[in-house]
Amino acid sequence: MSIVAELSALSTALDELTARVVNLADARGSDDEDPIRSDLQEVERHLTQAGRRVAKSLRSLDV
């Protein structure tokens, strides 16, 4: 499998995982003091950043 295909699959997986984490955080309610919700929001931020880096890598490979 090519690097582009691998990165594309990884990008999709990160998007899906991010959506799952967001759903879990949303299910915790709107209490910003909830430590689990806060942790899940932090995980979301990191996954989003990872997705952006993968997308940047894909763009750099686009010749």
GROMACS .gro file of C-alpha atoms in nm:
model
   63
    1MET     CA    1   0.000   0.000   0.000
    2SER     CA    2   0.134   0.344  -0.086
    3ILE     CA    3   0.215   0.608   0.173
    4VAL     CA    4  -0.068   0.824   0.040
    5ALA     CA    5  -0.318   0.543   0.086
    6GLU     CA    6  -0.185   0.469   0.435
    7LEU     CA    7  -0.203   0.834   0.540
    8SER     CA    8  -0.549   0.868   0.392
    9ALA     CA    9  -0.670   0.565   0.588
   10LEU     CA   10  -0.508   0.703   0.902
   11SER     CA   11  -0.680   1.037   0.847
   12THR     CA   12  -1.016   0.866   0.819
   13ALA     CA   13  -0.951   0.661   1.133
   14LEU     CA   14  -0.852   0.974   1.327
   15ASP     CA   15  -1.169   1.152   1.213
   16GLU     CA   16  -1.383   0.860   1.325
   17LEU     CA   17  -1.203   0.829   1.658
   18THR     CA   18  -1.236   1.202   1.718
   19ALA     CA   19  -1.611   1.181   1.654
   20ARG     CA   20  -1.641   0.895   1.905
   21VAL     CA   21  -1.453   1.094   2.170
   22VAL     CA   22  -1.674   1.399   2.107
   23ASN     CA   23  -1.985   1.184   2.147
   24LEU     CA   24  -1.855   1.049   2.476
   25ALA     CA   25  -1.775   1.398   2.604
   26ASP     CA   26  -2.117   1.526   2.497
   27ALA     CA   27  -2.285   1.236   2.674
   28ARG     CA   28  -2.122   1.352   2.999
   29GLY     CA   29  -2.336   1.667   2.987
   30SER     CA   30  -2.235   2.031   2.994
   31ASP     CA   31  -2.059   2.040   3.331
   32ASP     CA   32  -1.718   2.191   3.258
   33GLU     CA   33  -1.606   2.081   3.604
   34ASP     CA   34  -1.653   1.711   3.515
   35PRO     CA   35  -1.295   1.572   3.510
   36ILE     CA   36  -1.379   1.294   3.264
   37ARG     CA   37  -1.543   1.539   3.024
   38SER     CA   38  -1.238   1.765   3.053
   39ASP     CA   39  -1.005   1.473   2.982
   40LEU     CA   40  -1.211   1.372   2.679
   41GLN     CA   41  -1.200   1.728   2.548
   42GLU     CA   42  -0.822   1.725   2.584
   43VAL     CA   43  -0.806   1.395   2.394
   44GLU     CA   44  -1.023   1.554   2.124
   45ARG     CA   45  -0.780   1.845   2.090
   46HIS     CA   46  -0.485   1.609   2.051
   47LEU     CA   47  -0.664   1.391   1.797
   48THR     CA   48  -0.764   1.700   1.600
   49GLN     CA   49  -0.403   1.817   1.600
   50ALA     CA   50  -0.287   1.474   1.486
   51GLY     CA   51  -0.543   1.483   1.205
   52ARG     CA   52  -0.413   1.821   1.092
   53ARG     CA   53  -0.056   1.692   1.083
   54VAL     CA   54  -0.157   1.390   0.879
   55ALA     CA   55  -0.347   1.618   0.640
   56LYS     CA   56  -0.039   1.840   0.612
   57SER     CA   57   0.171   1.535   0.527
   58LEU     CA   58  -0.080   1.434   0.261
   59ARG     CA   59  -0.071   1.782   0.109
   60SER     CA   60   0.309   1.776   0.098
   61LEU     CA   61   0.298   1.446  -0.092
   62ASP     CA   62   0.050   1.582  -0.345
   63VAL     CA   63   0.277   1.642  -0.641
   0.00000   0.00000   0.00000
